[in-house]
PDB file of C-alpha atoms in Angstrom:
ATOM      1  CA  MET P   1      -7.564 -14.081 -48.834  1.00  0.00           C
ATOM      2  CA  THR P   2      -7.390 -16.960 -51.342  1.00  0.00           C
ATOM      3  CA  SER P   3      -5.228 -20.055 -50.877  1.00  0.00           C
ATOM      4  CA  ILE P   4      -2.223 -20.331 -53.189  1.00  0.00           C
ATOM      5  CA  TYR P   5      -3.789 -23.397 -54.829  1.00  0.00           C
ATOM      6  CA  GLU P   6      -7.084 -21.675 -55.522  1.00  0.00           C
ATOM      7  CA  LYS P   7      -5.119 -18.780 -56.991  1.00  0.00           C
ATOM      8  CA  ALA P   8      -3.168 -21.152 -59.249  1.00  0.00           C
ATOM      9  CA  LEU P   9      -6.205 -23.201 -60.320  1.00  0.00           C
ATOM     10  CA  GLY P  10      -8.689 -20.381 -60.776  1.00  0.00           C
ATOM     11  CA  SER P  11     -12.127 -21.721 -61.755  1.00  0.00           C
ATOM     12  CA  GLN P  12     -10.748 -25.292 -61.783  1.00  0.00           C
ATOM     13  CA  PHE P  13     -10.573 -25.166 -57.992  1.00  0.00           C
ATOM     14  CA  GLN P  14     -14.334 -25.727 -57.815  1.00  0.00           C
ATOM     15  CA  MET P  15     -13.885 -28.963 -59.811  1.00  0.00           C
ATOM     16  CA  LEU P  16     -11.956 -30.524 -56.927  1.00  0.00           C
ATOM     17  CA  HIS P  17     -13.570 -32.993 -54.526  1.00  0.00           C
ATOM     18  CA  PRO P  18     -14.812 -31.198 -51.363  1.00  0.00           C
ATOM     19  CA  LYS P  19     -12.251 -33.070 -49.245  1.00  0.00           C
ATOM     20  CA  ILE P  20      -9.452 -32.008 -51.599  1.00  0.00           C
ATOM     21  CA  ARG P  21     -10.699 -28.419 -51.461  1.00  0.00           C
ATOM     22  CA  GLU P  22     -10.583 -28.724 -47.683  1.00  0.00           C
ATOM     23  CA  ARG P  23      -6.906 -29.717 -47.733  1.00  0.00           C
ATOM     24  CA  PHE P  24      -5.852 -27.210 -50.373  1.00  0.00           C
ATOM     25  CA  GLY P  25      -8.211 -24.328 -49.645  1.00  0.00           C
ATOM     26  CA  PHE P  26      -6.883 -22.660 -46.488  1.00  0.00           C
ATOM     27  CA  ASP P  27      -4.425 -19.806 -45.996  1.00  0.00           C
ATOM     28  CA  SER P  28      -2.530 -18.193 -43.124  1.00  0.00           C
ATOM     29  CA  LYS P  29      -5.493 -16.080 -41.981  1.00  0.00           C
ATOM     30  CA  ASP P  30      -7.575 -19.217 -41.370  1.00  0.00           C
ATOM     31  CA  HIS P  31      -5.208 -20.277 -38.545  1.00  0.00           C
ATOM     32  CA  ILE P  32      -5.571 -23.976 -39.278  1.00  0.00           C
ATOM     33  CA  ALA P  33      -3.358 -26.797 -40.548  1.00  0.00           C
ATOM     34  CA  SER P  34      -3.928 -30.178 -42.169  1.00  0.00           C
ATOM     35  CA  ILE P  35      -2.152 -33.128 -40.548  1.00  0.00           C
ATOM     36  CA  GLY P  36      -2.248 -36.433 -42.401  1.00  0.00           C
ATOM     37  CA  GLU P  37      -1.193 -39.872 -41.131  1.00  0.00           C
ATOM     38  CA  GLY P  38      -1.242 -43.137 -43.007  1.00  0.00           C
ATOM     39  CA  VAL P  39       0.834 -45.774 -44.753  1.00  0.00           C
ATOM     40  CA  MET P  40       2.808 -45.818 -47.975  1.00  0.00           C
ATOM     41  CA  GLU P  41       2.078 -49.106 -49.710  1.00  0.00           C
ATOM     42  CA  GLU P  42       5.354 -48.941 -51.615  1.00  0.00           C
ATOM     43  CA  ILE P  43       8.426 -46.712 -51.728  1.00  0.00           C
ATOM     44  CA  TRP P  44      10.987 -47.385 -54.475  1.00  0.00           C
ATOM     45  CA  TYR P  45      14.103 -45.825 -55.974  1.00  0.00           C
ATOM     46  CA  ALA P  46      16.390 -46.693 -58.884  1.00  0.00           C
ATOM     47  CA  PRO P  47      19.735 -48.208 -57.764  1.00  0.00           C
ATOM     48  CA  TRP P  48      21.725 -45.861 -60.032  1.00  0.00           C
ATOM     49  CA  ALA P  49      20.217 -42.885 -58.168  1.00  0.00           C
ATOM     50  CA  ALA P  50      21.334 -44.014 -54.701  1.00  0.00           C
ATOM     51  CA  LEU P  51      24.198 -41.499 -54.338  1.00  0.00           C
ATOM     52  CA  PRO P  52      22.316 -38.323 -55.351  1.00  0.00           C
ATOM     53  CA  LEU P  53      19.329 -39.423 -53.268  1.00  0.00           C
ATOM     54  CA  TYR P  54      21.613 -40.003 -50.279  1.00  0.00           C
ATOM     55  CA  ILE P  55      23.057 -36.513 -50.700  1.00  0.00           C
ATOM     56  CA  GLY P  56      19.464 -35.271 -50.745  1.00  0.00           C
ATOM     57  CA  THR P  57      18.837 -36.691 -47.269  1.00  0.00           C
ATOM     58  CA  MET P  58      21.145 -33.997 -45.852  1.00  0.00           C
ATOM     59  CA  ARG P  59      18.677 -31.344 -47.041  1.00  0.00           C
ATOM     60  CA  HIS P  60      15.474 -33.382 -46.597  1.00  0.00           C
ATOM     61  CA  ILE P  61      15.037 -33.894 -50.356  1.00  0.00           C
ATOM     62  CA  MET P  62      14.065 -37.528 -51.101  1.00  0.00           C
ATOM     63  CA  PHE P  63      16.151 -40.487 -49.894  1.00  0.00           C
ATOM     64  CA  PRO P  64      17.563 -43.891 -50.986  1.00  0.00           C
ATOM     65  CA  ASN P  65      15.202 -46.184 -49.052  1.00  0.00           C
ATOM     66  CA  ARG P  66      12.741 -48.812 -50.213  1.00  0.00           C
ATOM     67  CA  GLY P  67       9.967 -50.576 -48.443  1.00  0.00           C
ATOM     68  CA  LYS P  68       6.325 -51.533 -48.155  1.00  0.00           C
ATOM     69  CA  GLY P  69       3.844 -50.604 -45.454  1.00  0.00           C
ATOM     70  CA  ILE P  70       5.851 -47.545 -44.355  1.00  0.00           C
ATOM     71  CA  PRO P  71       4.176 -45.274 -41.755  1.00  0.00           C
ATOM     72  CA  PHE P  72       3.750 -41.786 -43.161  1.00  0.00           C
ATOM     73  CA  ARG P  73       2.916 -38.314 -41.861  1.00  0.00           C
ATOM     74  CA  ILE P  74       2.359 -35.051 -43.743  1.00  0.00           C
ATOM     75  CA  GLU P  75       2.086 -31.598 -42.141  1.00  0.00           C
ATOM     76  CA  ASN P  76       0.615 -28.721 -44.145  1.00  0.00           C
ATOM     77  CA  TYR P  77       0.742 -25.349 -42.393  1.00  0.00           C
ATOM     78  CA  ALA P  78       0.031 -21.954 -43.976  1.00  0.00           C
ATOM     79  CA  TYR P  79       1.935 -18.858 -42.859  1.00  0.00           C
ATOM     80  CA  ARG P  80       3.597 -15.672 -44.135  1.00  0.00           C
ATOM     81  CA  ASP P  81       7.348 -16.044 -44.605  1.00  0.00           C
ATOM     82  CA  GLU P  82      10.059 -13.450 -43.912  1.00  0.00           C
ATOM     83  CA  TRP P  83       9.400 -11.833 -47.301  1.00  0.00           C
ATOM     84  CA  GLY P  84       5.663 -11.556 -46.660  1.00  0.00           C
ATOM     85  CA  ARG P  85       4.780 -14.376 -49.053  1.00  0.00           C
ATOM     86  CA  GLU P  86       1.875 -16.713 -48.389  1.00  0.00           C
ATOM     87  CA  THR P  87       3.576 -20.073 -47.795  1.00  0.00           C
ATOM     88  CA  VAL P  88       2.383 -23.663 -47.328  1.00  0.00           C
ATOM     89  CA  THR P  89       4.582 -26.354 -45.786  1.00  0.00           C
ATOM     90  CA  TRP P  90       4.848 -29.910 -47.098  1.00  0.00           C
ATOM     91  CA  CYS P  91       6.691 -31.686 -44.311  1.00  0.00           C
ATOM     92  CA  ARG P  92       6.633 -35.433 -45.057  1.00  0.00           C
ATOM     93  CA  SER P  93       8.006 -38.071 -42.659  1.00  0.00           C
ATOM     94  CA  PHE P  94       8.559 -41.735 -43.540  1.00  0.00           C
ATOM     95  CA  ASP P  95       9.293 -44.150 -40.689  1.00  0.00           C
ATOM     96  CA  PHE P  96      11.479 -46.971 -41.951  1.00  0.00           C
ATOM     97  CA  ALA P  97      12.721 -49.622 -39.519  1.00  0.00           C
ATOM     98  CA  GLY P  98      15.440 -47.957 -37.464  1.00  0.00           C
ATOM     99  CA  THR P  99      15.376 -44.582 -39.239  1.00  0.00           C
ATOM    100  CA  GLN P 100      13.104 -41.740 -40.215  1.00  0.00           C
ATOM    101  CA  ARG P 101      13.401 -39.984 -43.562  1.00  0.00           C
ATOM    102  CA  ARG P 102      12.080 -36.522 -44.363  1.00  0.00           C
ATOM    103  CA  PHE P 103      10.985 -34.949 -47.635  1.00  0.00           C
ATOM    104  CA  ASP P 104      10.287 -31.272 -46.998  1.00  0.00           C
ATOM    105  CA  ALA P 105       9.118 -28.440 -49.205  1.00  0.00           C
ATOM    106  CA  THR P 106       7.565 -25.008 -48.913  1.00  0.00           C
ATOM    107  CA  MET P 107       5.309 -23.619 -51.635  1.00  0.00           C
ATOM    108  CA  ILE P 108       4.462 -20.034 -52.521  1.00  0.00           C
ATOM    109  CA  TYR P 109       2.416 -18.413 -55.279  1.00  0.00           C
ATOM    110  CA  SER P 110       4.803 -16.332 -57.387  1.00  0.00           C
ATOM    111  CA  ALA P 111       3.112 -13.297 -58.922  1.00  0.00           C
ATOM    112  CA  GLN P 112       6.141 -12.663 -61.118  1.00  0.00           C
ATOM    113  CA  ARG P 113       6.014 -16.199 -62.538  1.00  0.00           C
ATOM    114  CA  SER P 114       2.192 -16.541 -62.391  1.00  0.00           C
ATOM    115  CA  ARG P 115       2.425 -19.977 -60.839  1.00  0.00           C
ATOM    116  CA  ILE P 116       3.275 -21.840 -57.654  1.00  0.00           C
ATOM    117  CA  VAL P 117       6.987 -22.183 -56.891  1.00  0.00           C
ATOM    118  CA  ASP P 118       8.041 -25.158 -54.769  1.00  0.00           C
ATOM    119  CA  TYR P 119      11.190 -24.743 -52.671  1.00  0.00           C
ATOM    120  CA  LEU P 120      12.580 -28.212 -52.023  1.00  0.00           C
ATOM    121  CA  GLY P 121      14.435 -29.176 -48.872  1.00  0.00           C
ATOM    122  CA  ASN P 122      15.070 -27.433 -45.589  1.00  0.00           C
ATOM    123  CA  LYS P 123      17.255 -24.626 -47.023  1.00  0.00           C
ATOM    124  CA  GLN P 124      15.265 -23.630 -50.129  1.00  0.00           C
ATOM    125  CA  HIS P 125      18.231 -24.053 -52.499  1.00  0.00           C
ATOM    126  CA  LEU P 126      16.032 -25.609 -55.193  1.00  0.00           C
ATOM    127  CA  ALA P 127      13.120 -23.628 -56.641  1.00  0.00           C
ATOM    128  CA  VAL P 128      10.778 -25.577 -58.923  1.00  0.00           C
ATOM    129  CA  ASP P 129       7.916 -24.252 -61.056  1.00  0.00           C
ATOM    130  CA  LEU P 130       4.708 -26.270 -60.675  1.00  0.00           C
ATOM    131  CA  ARG P 131       1.883 -26.949 -63.117  1.00  0.00           C
ATOM    132  CA  ILE P 132      -1.358 -27.677 -61.265  1.00  0.00           C
ATOM    133  CA  ALA P 133      -4.658 -28.949 -62.623  1.00  0.00           C
ATOM    134  CA  ALA P 134      -7.863 -30.611 -61.466  1.00  0.00           C
ATOM    135  CA  GLY P 135      -7.748 -34.352 -62.175  1.00  0.00           C
ATOM    136  CA  GLU P 136     -10.194 -37.212 -62.461  1.00  0.00           C
ATOM    137  CA  SER P 137     -12.748 -37.742 -59.694  1.00  0.00           C
ATOM    138  CA  GLY P 138     -11.964 -34.336 -58.231  1.00  0.00           C
ATOM    139  CA  GLY P 139      -8.313 -35.068 -57.528  1.00  0.00           C
ATOM    140  CA  ILE P 140      -5.425 -32.629 -57.907  1.00  0.00           C
ATOM    141  CA  CYS P 141      -2.498 -33.149 -60.289  1.00  0.00           C
ATOM    142  CA  ILE P 142       0.841 -31.434 -59.754  1.00  0.00           C
ATOM    143  CA  GLN P 143       3.762 -31.659 -62.195  1.00  0.00           C
ATOM    144  CA  SER P 144       7.180 -30.091 -61.772  1.00  0.00           C
ATOM    145  CA  GLY P 145       8.723 -27.871 -64.431  1.00  0.00           C
ATOM    146  CA  GLU P 146      11.806 -25.669 -64.585  1.00  0.00           C
ATOM    147  CA  GLN P 147      14.238 -26.051 -61.676  1.00  0.00           C
ATOM    148  CA  ARG P 148      16.607 -23.363 -60.408  1.00  0.00           C
ATOM    149  CA  PHE P 149      19.471 -23.475 -57.886  1.00  0.00           C
ATOM    150  CA  TYR P 150      20.194 -20.586 -55.510  1.00  0.00           C
ATOM    151  CA  GLU P 151      23.165 -20.415 -53.123  1.00  0.00           C
ATOM    152  CA  GLY P 152      24.692 -17.077 -52.136  1.00  0.00           C
ATOM    153  CA  LEU P 153      25.665 -15.258 -55.333  1.00  0.00           C
ATOM    154  CA  LEU P 154      25.382 -18.486 -57.312  1.00  0.00           C
ATOM    155  CA  GLN P 155      22.239 -19.078 -59.328  1.00  0.00           C
ATOM    156  CA  PHE P 156      21.514 -21.170 -62.409  1.00  0.00           C
ATOM    157  CA  ARG P 157      18.800 -23.154 -64.153  1.00  0.00           C
ATOM    158  CA  PHE P 158      19.219 -26.936 -64.275  1.00  0.00           C
ATOM    159  CA  PRO P 159      19.289 -28.500 -67.773  1.00  0.00           C
ATOM    160  CA  ARG P 160      16.214 -30.689 -68.278  1.00  0.00           C
ATOM    161  CA  TRP P 161      18.291 -33.847 -68.828  1.00  0.00           C
ATOM    162  CA  PHE P 162      19.984 -33.337 -65.437  1.00  0.00           C
ATOM    163  CA  THR P 163      16.761 -33.232 -63.434  1.00  0.00           C
ATOM    164  CA  GLY P 164      13.700 -35.347 -62.785  1.00  0.00           C
ATOM    165  CA  THR P 165      10.095 -34.469 -63.528  1.00  0.00           C
ATOM    166  CA  ALA P 166       7.807 -35.167 -60.588  1.00  0.00           C
ATOM    167  CA  ASP P 167       4.160 -36.116 -61.056  1.00  0.00           C
ATOM    168  CA  VAL P 168       2.024 -35.923 -57.928  1.00  0.00           C
ATOM    169  CA  ASN P 169      -1.602 -37.041 -57.832  1.00  0.00           C
ATOM    170  CA  GLU P 170      -3.780 -36.749 -54.756  1.00  0.00           C
ATOM    171  CA  TRP P 171      -7.446 -37.682 -54.605  1.00  0.00           C
ATOM    172  CA  TYR P 172     -10.090 -38.698 -52.092  1.00  0.00           C
ATOM    173  CA  ASP P 173     -11.342 -42.283 -51.895  1.00  0.00           C
ATOM    174  CA  ASP P 174     -14.975 -41.957 -50.808  1.00  0.00           C
ATOM    175  CA  GLY P 175     -15.375 -45.716 -50.349  1.00  0.00           C
ATOM    176  CA  ASN P 176     -12.552 -45.984 -47.822  1.00  0.00           C
ATOM    177  CA  GLN P 177     -12.777 -42.390 -46.588  1.00  0.00           C
ATOM    178  CA  ARG P 178      -9.066 -41.847 -47.116  1.00  0.00           C
ATOM    179  CA  TYR P 179      -6.845 -39.584 -49.162  1.00  0.00           C
ATOM    180  CA  ARG P 180      -4.731 -41.384 -51.730  1.00  0.00           C
ATOM    181  CA  ILE P 181      -1.471 -40.146 -53.172  1.00  0.00           C
ATOM    182  CA  SER P 182       0.990 -41.269 -55.808  1.00  0.00           C
ATOM    183  CA  VAL P 183       4.336 -39.609 -56.563  1.00  0.00           C
ATOM    184  CA  GLU P 184       6.735 -40.516 -59.355  1.00  0.00           C
ATOM    185  CA  VAL P 185       9.969 -38.804 -60.362  1.00  0.00           C
ATOM    186  CA  ARG P 186      11.382 -39.582 -63.818  1.00  0.00           C
ATOM    187  CA  ASN P 187      14.529 -38.489 -65.612  1.00  0.00           C
ATOM    188  CA  PRO P 188      13.941 -37.800 -69.341  1.00  0.00           C
ATOM    189  CA  ILE P 189      16.903 -40.014 -70.300  1.00  0.00           C
ATOM    190  CA  LEU P 190      17.332 -42.600 -67.535  1.00  0.00           C
ATOM    191  CA  GLY P 191      13.682 -43.179 -66.683  1.00  0.00           C
ATOM    192  CA  PRO P 192      12.140 -43.715 -63.219  1.00  0.00           C
ATOM    193  CA  VAL P 193      14.138 -42.312 -60.304  1.00  0.00           C
ATOM    194  CA  PHE P 194      11.909 -42.444 -57.226  1.00  0.00           C
ATOM    195  CA  ARG P 195       8.280 -43.165 -56.410  1.00  0.00           C
ATOM    196  CA  TYR P 196       5.828 -43.843 -53.628  1.00  0.00           C
ATOM    197  CA  LYS P 197       2.113 -44.446 -53.270  1.00  0.00           C
ATOM    198  CA  GLY P 198      -0.247 -44.919 -50.379  1.00  0.00           C
ATOM    199  CA  SER P 199      -3.132 -43.482 -48.409  1.00  0.00           C
ATOM    200  CA  PHE P 200      -3.759 -41.426 -45.308  1.00  0.00           C
ATOM    201  CA  GLN P 201      -6.433 -39.787 -43.222  1.00  0.00           C
ATOM    202  CA  ALA P 202      -6.190 -36.075 -42.445  1.00  0.00           C
ATOM    203  CA  ARG P 203      -7.458 -33.920 -39.642  1.00  0.00           C
ATOM    204  CA  THR P 204      -7.718 -30.148 -39.427  1.00  0.00           C
ATOM    205  CA  ILE P 205      -6.207 -28.549 -36.335  1.00  0.00           C
ATOM    206  CA  ALA P 206      -6.332 -24.999 -35.000  1.00  0.00           C
ATOM    207  CA  VAL P 207      -3.111 -22.975 -35.126  1.00  0.00           C
ATOM    208  CA  ALA P 208      -2.630 -19.892 -32.994  1.00  0.00           C
ATOM    209  CA  ASP P 209      -1.270 -16.820 -34.766  1.00  0.00           C
ATOM    210  CA  GLY P 210       2.490 -17.231 -35.195  1.00  0.00           C
ATOM    211  CA  ALA P 211       2.483 -20.726 -33.690  1.00  0.00           C
ATOM    212  CA  VAL P 212       3.625 -22.712 -36.742  1.00  0.00           C
ATOM    213  CA  PRO P 213       6.111 -25.344 -35.449  1.00  0.00           C
ATOM    214  CA  LEU P 214       9.751 -24.612 -36.244  1.00  0.00           C
ATOM    215  CA  HIS P 215      10.409 -28.154 -37.500  1.00  0.00           C
ATOM    216  CA  VAL P 216       8.180 -27.605 -40.549  1.00  0.00           C
ATOM    217  CA  LYS P 217       9.818 -24.304 -41.516  1.00  0.00           C
ATOM    218  CA  PRO P 218      12.974 -24.062 -43.655  1.00  0.00           C
ATOM    219  CA  LEU P 219      16.284 -23.247 -41.976  1.00  0.00           C
ATOM    220  CA  ARG P 220      16.951 -20.652 -44.681  1.00  0.00           C
ATOM    221  CA  VAL P 221      14.462 -18.574 -46.699  1.00  0.00           C
ATOM    222  CA  GLU P 222      15.267 -17.730 -50.329  1.00  0.00           C
ATOM    223  CA  ALA P 223      13.942 -14.453 -51.744  1.00  0.00           C
ATOM    224  CA  ARG P 224      14.602 -15.345 -55.386  1.00  0.00           C
ATOM    225  CA  GLU P 225      11.784 -17.146 -57.120  1.00  0.00           C
TER     226      GLU P 225
END
C-alpha cells in the first residue's frame, strides 16, 4: 500500500527530505505512528477573529489564544475508517498556561476528487481540498482549497471570501535535527487570521492492529467527500 501523501505527490514524493518521507510515508498496514513534541515559538490570531475562533474550540478547530514558547504535541496515526478509507490523524495539542487547546483533523485520499481531503475538527463537519507539493530543501507544502460543510441533510460549499486559506510548510532542520513547521491562515479580504510556527522532534512508535487511541479519532465520521 502507498501512503496518502505519496499517492497525492506522485514522483514528487522522492524529492522530499528522508526525514519528511519518514513522517509522511507510512500507512495503516505499517502499524506505526509518528509522535512529535516540541515548542511553538509564536502563536497569534487577529482580534477580529476571536469569536469564530472561540466557536471553533468546541470542535477542536483552531482557537483564540496567543503566546510564545508554547509546548506542542502532534499525533499522526494511520488507520482505515468506518468507510474503509485510508486515514491519517493530525491531532495537535497546545499547552497554554492553565488550559490546553486542540486542533484536530483527519485526512484521506479522495479518489473521486483526485486529491487529499482534510476533515477539520472532531466531528468532520468541514471537508477541505488540499494542494500538496514538495518544497525547498525537501520540505512539504500544503495549501487549503475549496471548503464544504456537511451536517445531516445540509451540505454546501463555503464562498471563498467567507473562509481562510491555510498554508502549511514542514521541513527538516539538519543542523538542529528538528522538524520545523509554519502555519498561516489568511482571509482573502481581511488578511491574516491565525498563525503559528515552531519546531519539534518526532519518534516512530509501534501500533498494534486496531489499537489507534480513541482521543485522536473523530467523534463522527462523514462519508461525503
